[in-house]
JSON list of C-alpha atoms in Angstrom, two decimals:
[
{"chain": "A", "resi": 372, "resn": "UNK", "atom": "CA", "xyz": [83.71, 114.18, 117.71]},
{"chain": "A", "resi": 373, "resn": "UNK", "atom": "CA", "xyz": [82.81, 113.67, 121.40]},
{"chain": "A", "resi": 374, "resn": "UNK", "atom": "CA", "xyz": [81.49, 117.14, 123.89]},
{"chain": "A", "resi": 375, "resn": "UNK", "atom": "CA", "xyz": [84.22, 117.77, 124.94]},
{"chain": "A", "resi": 376, "resn": "UNK", "atom": "CA", "xyz": [83.77, 117.48, 129.29]},
{"chain": "A", "resi": 377, "resn": "UNK", "atom": "CA", "xyz": [85.64, 119.87, 132.15]},
{"chain": "A", "resi": 378, "resn": "UNK", "atom": "CA", "xyz": [86.59, 118.04, 135.27]},
{"chain": "A", "resi": 379, "resn": "UNK", "atom": "CA", "xyz": [83.58, 117.56, 136.58]},
{"chain": "A", "resi": 380, "resn": "UNK", "atom": "CA", "xyz": [82.62, 115.96, 133.75]},
{"chain": "A", "resi": 381, "resn": "UNK", "atom": "CA", "xyz": [79.70, 118.31, 132.74]},
{"chain": "A", "resi": 382, "resn": "UNK", "atom": "CA", "xyz": [80.43, 119.33, 129.07]},
{"chain": "A", "resi": 383, "resn": "UNK", "atom": "CA", "xyz": [81.99, 122.41, 128.49]},
{"chain": "A", "resi": 384, "resn": "UNK", "atom": "CA", "xyz": [79.23, 125.44, 127.30]},
{"chain": "A", "resi": 385, "resn": "UNK", "atom": "CA", "xyz": [81.16, 126.02, 123.12]},
{"chain": "A", "resi": 386, "resn": "UNK", "atom": "CA", "xyz": [79.61, 127.69, 121.37]},
{"chain": "A", "resi": 387, "resn": "UNK", "atom": "CA", "xyz": [78.69, 124.24, 119.32]},
{"chain": "A", "resi": 388, "resn": "UNK", "atom": "CA", "xyz": [77.01, 122.43, 122.54]},
{"chain": "A", "resi": 389, "resn": "UNK", "atom": "CA", "xyz": [75.10, 126.28, 123.72]},
{"chain": "A", "resi": 390, "resn": "UNK", "atom": "CA", "xyz": [73.55, 126.59, 120.00]},
{"chain": "A", "resi": 391, "resn": "UNK", "atom": "CA", "xyz": [72.73, 123.00, 119.81]},
{"chain": "A", "resi": 392, "resn": "UNK", "atom": "CA", "xyz": [71.18, 123.07, 123.56]},
{"chain": "A", "resi": 393, "resn": "UNK", "atom": "CA", "xyz": [69.69, 125.94, 122.16]},
{"chain": "A", "resi": 394, "resn": "UNK", "atom": "CA", "xyz": [65.84, 125.03, 122.21]},
{"chain": "A", "resi": 395, "resn": "UNK", "atom": "CA", "xyz": [66.21, 123.43, 124.99]},
{"chain": "A", "resi": 396, "resn": "UNK", "atom": "CA", "xyz": [68.18, 126.06, 127.07]},
{"chain": "A", "resi": 397, "resn": "UNK", "atom": "CA", "xyz": [64.48, 127.83, 125.76]},
{"chain": "A", "resi": 398, "resn": "UNK", "atom": "CA", "xyz": [62.19, 125.89, 126.98]},
{"chain": "A", "resi": 399, "resn": "UNK", "atom": "CA", "xyz": [64.26, 124.59, 130.48]},
{"chain": "A", "resi": 400, "resn": "UNK", "atom": "CA", "xyz": [65.85, 128.12, 131.75]},
{"chain": "A", "resi": 401, "resn": "UNK", "atom": "CA", "xyz": [62.83, 130.83, 130.85]},
{"chain": "A", "resi": 402, "resn": "UNK", "atom": "CA", "xyz": [62.33, 132.09, 134.25]},
{"chain": "A", "resi": 403, "resn": "UNK", "atom": "CA", "xyz": [65.73, 132.78, 134.66]},
{"chain": "A", "resi": 404, "resn": "UNK", "atom": "CA", "xyz": [66.43, 134.14, 131.35]},
{"chain": "A", "resi": 405, "resn": "UNK", "atom": "CA", "xyz": [63.22, 136.47, 131.97]},
{"chain": "A", "resi": 406, "resn": "UNK", "atom": "CA", "xyz": [64.07, 136.94, 136.09]},
{"chain": "A", "resi": 407, "resn": "UNK", "atom": "CA", "xyz": [67.63, 138.19, 134.20]},
{"chain": "A", "resi": 408, "resn": "UNK", "atom": "CA", "xyz": [66.05, 140.21, 131.76]},
{"chain": "A", "resi": 409, "resn": "UNK", "atom": "CA", "xyz": [63.96, 142.21, 133.90]},
{"chain": "A", "resi": 410, "resn": "UNK", "atom": "CA", "xyz": [66.11, 143.04, 136.00]},
{"chain": "A", "resi": 411, "resn": "UNK", "atom": "CA", "xyz": [68.62, 144.56, 133.32]},
{"chain": "A", "resi": 412, "resn": "UNK", "atom": "CA", "xyz": [65.79, 146.33, 132.46]},
{"chain": "A", "resi": 413, "resn": "UNK", "atom": "CA", "xyz": [65.16, 148.06, 135.55]},
{"chain": "A", "resi": 414, "resn": "UNK", "atom": "CA", "xyz": [68.64, 148.69, 136.97]},
{"chain": "A", "resi": 415, "resn": "UNK", "atom": "CA", "xyz": [71.52, 149.29, 133.81]},
{"chain": "A", "resi": 416, "resn": "UNK", "atom": "CA", "xyz": [74.19, 148.51, 136.54]},
{"chain": "A", "resi": 417, "resn": "UNK", "atom": "CA", "xyz": [75.81, 145.25, 135.96]},
{"chain": "A", "resi": 418, "resn": "UNK", "atom": "CA", "xyz": [76.81, 144.56, 139.43]},
{"chain": "A", "resi": 419, "resn": "UNK", "atom": "CA", "xyz": [72.59, 144.82, 140.41]},
{"chain": "A", "resi": 420, "resn": "UNK", "atom": "CA", "xyz": [72.22, 141.76, 138.13]},
{"chain": "A", "resi": 421, "resn": "UNK", "atom": "CA", "xyz": [74.79, 139.36, 139.13]},
{"chain": "A", "resi": 422, "resn": "UNK", "atom": "CA", "xyz": [72.95, 136.98, 140.90]},
{"chain": "A", "resi": 423, "resn": "UNK", "atom": "CA", "xyz": [69.85, 136.97, 137.77]},
{"chain": "A", "resi": 424, "resn": "UNK", "atom": "CA", "xyz": [72.91, 136.08, 135.73]},
{"chain": "A", "resi": 425, "resn": "UNK", "atom": "CA", "xyz": [74.70, 133.37, 137.99]},
{"chain": "A", "resi": 426, "resn": "UNK", "atom": "CA", "xyz": [71.17, 132.14, 138.61]},
{"chain": "A", "resi": 427, "resn": "UNK", "atom": "CA", "xyz": [70.77, 131.61, 134.51]},
{"chain": "A", "resi": 428, "resn": "UNK", "atom": "CA", "xyz": [74.48, 129.97, 134.40]},
{"chain": "A", "resi": 429, "resn": "UNK", "atom": "CA", "xyz": [73.39, 128.00, 136.86]},
{"chain": "A", "resi": 430, "resn": "UNK", "atom": "CA", "xyz": [70.69, 126.21, 135.31]},
{"chain": "A", "resi": 431, "resn": "UNK", "atom": "CA", "xyz": [71.78, 126.08, 131.45]},
{"chain": "A", "resi": 432, "resn": "UNK", "atom": "CA", "xyz": [75.13, 124.41, 132.83]},
{"chain": "A", "resi": 433, "resn": "UNK", "atom": "CA", "xyz": [73.16, 121.55, 134.65]},
{"chain": "A", "resi": 434, "resn": "UNK", "atom": "CA", "xyz": [70.82, 121.42, 131.33]},
{"chain": "A", "resi": 435, "resn": "UNK", "atom": "CA", "xyz": [73.50, 120.52, 129.34]},
{"chain": "A", "resi": 436, "resn": "UNK", "atom": "CA", "xyz": [75.05, 117.58, 131.80]},
{"chain": "A", "resi": 437, "resn": "UNK", "atom": "CA", "xyz": [71.74, 116.62, 131.88]},
{"chain": "A", "resi": 438, "resn": "UNK", "atom": "CA", "xyz": [71.42, 116.42, 128.30]},
{"chain": "A", "resi": 439, "resn": "UNK", "atom": "CA", "xyz": [74.80, 114.79, 127.99]},
{"chain": "A", "resi": 440, "resn": "UNK", "atom": "CA", "xyz": [73.71, 112.36, 130.31]},
{"chain": "A", "resi": 441, "resn": "UNK", "atom": "CA", "xyz": [70.17, 110.72, 128.90]},
{"chain": "A", "resi": 442, "resn": "UNK", "atom": "CA", "xyz": [71.77, 111.14, 125.45]},
{"chain": "A", "resi": 443, "resn": "UNK", "atom": "CA", "xyz": [75.78, 111.18, 124.80]},
{"chain": "A", "resi": 444, "resn": "UNK", "atom": "CA", "xyz": [75.61, 109.74, 121.16]},
{"chain": "A", "resi": 445, "resn": "UNK", "atom": "CA", "xyz": [73.13, 111.80, 119.96]},
{"chain": "A", "resi": 446, "resn": "UNK", "atom": "CA", "xyz": [74.25, 115.08, 121.64]},
{"chain": "A", "resi": 447, "resn": "UNK", "atom": "CA", "xyz": [78.43, 114.36, 120.87]},
{"chain": "A", "resi": 448, "resn": "UNK", "atom": "CA", "xyz": [76.81, 113.56, 116.89]},
{"chain": "A", "resi": 449, "resn": "UNK", "atom": "CA", "xyz": [75.00, 116.67, 117.07]},
{"chain": "A", "resi": 450, "resn": "UNK", "atom": "CA", "xyz": [77.83, 119.88, 118.68]},
{"chain": "A", "resi": 451, "resn": "UNK", "atom": "CA", "xyz": [80.48, 117.97, 116.49]},
{"chain": "A", "resi": 452, "resn": "UNK", "atom": "CA", "xyz": [78.32, 118.63, 112.77]},
{"chain": "A", "resi": 453, "resn": "UNK", "atom": "CA", "xyz": [77.89, 121.99, 114.73]},
{"chain": "A", "resi": 454, "resn": "UNK", "atom": "CA", "xyz": [81.37, 122.30, 115.43]},
{"chain": "A", "resi": 455, "resn": "UNK", "atom": "CA", "xyz": [83.12, 121.03, 112.23]},
{"chain": "A", "resi": 456, "resn": "UNK", "atom": "CA", "xyz": [80.01, 123.22, 110.57]},
{"chain": "A", "resi": 457, "resn": "UNK", "atom": "CA", "xyz": [79.90, 126.30, 112.32]},
{"chain": "A", "resi": 458, "resn": "UNK", "atom": "CA", "xyz": [77.09, 126.11, 113.61]},
{"chain": "A", "resi": 459, "resn": "UNK", "atom": "CA", "xyz": [74.76, 125.65, 110.83]},
{"chain": "A", "resi": 460, "resn": "UNK", "atom": "CA", "xyz": [71.67, 123.94, 111.33]},
{"chain": "A", "resi": 461, "resn": "UNK", "atom": "CA", "xyz": [71.29, 122.89, 107.78]},
{"chain": "A", "resi": 462, "resn": "UNK", "atom": "CA", "xyz": [74.23, 121.22, 107.71]},
{"chain": "A", "resi": 463, "resn": "UNK", "atom": "CA", "xyz": [73.15, 118.95, 111.07]},
{"chain": "A", "resi": 464, "resn": "UNK", "atom": "CA", "xyz": [69.32, 118.73, 110.16]},
{"chain": "A", "resi": 465, "resn": "UNK", "atom": "CA", "xyz": [70.50, 114.90, 110.58]},
{"chain": "A", "resi": 466, "resn": "UNK", "atom": "CA", "xyz": [71.77, 114.82, 113.70]},
{"chain": "A", "resi": 467, "resn": "UNK", "atom": "CA", "xyz": [69.74, 117.63, 115.05]},
{"chain": "A", "resi": 468, "resn": "UNK", "atom": "CA", "xyz": [66.72, 115.58, 114.58]},
{"chain": "A", "resi": 469, "resn": "UNK", "atom": "CA", "xyz": [68.29, 112.61, 116.09]},
{"chain": "A", "resi": 470, "resn": "UNK", "atom": "CA", "xyz": [69.41, 114.72, 119.06]},
{"chain": "A", "resi": 471, "resn": "UNK", "atom": "CA", "xyz": [65.73, 116.36, 119.76]},
{"chain": "A", "resi": 472, "resn": "UNK", "atom": "CA", "xyz": [63.96, 112.71, 118.71]},
{"chain": "A", "resi": 473, "resn": "UNK", "atom": "CA", "xyz": [66.25, 111.21, 121.95]},
{"chain": "A", "resi": 474, "resn": "UNK", "atom": "CA", "xyz": [66.07, 113.84, 124.14]},
{"chain": "A", "resi": 475, "resn": "UNK", "atom": "CA", "xyz": [63.12, 115.70, 123.12]},
{"chain": "A", "resi": 476, "resn": "UNK", "atom": "CA", "xyz": [61.63, 119.00, 125.16]}
]
């Protein structure tokens, strides 16, 4: 199953795509996520942290597009497996290894 794409050609951030890319998101979008969490701790008003949240979203969407361009076949296989097996990592280890080899952290 191919990763679903939006009109601009970027992968749609489904739960399977986000779960498959979770290690990359954690590494690549760390500063944006930390800034967002600090903002939320400082002020419980959701409006105060909208910009920080948008920065996290931009980072993740950019990363997903980059990963999909660099290792399309491996990402599609891994995301497809995660989708089929309802995001169960244990059932997709072969696809995960191929994806992480093609697109290392």
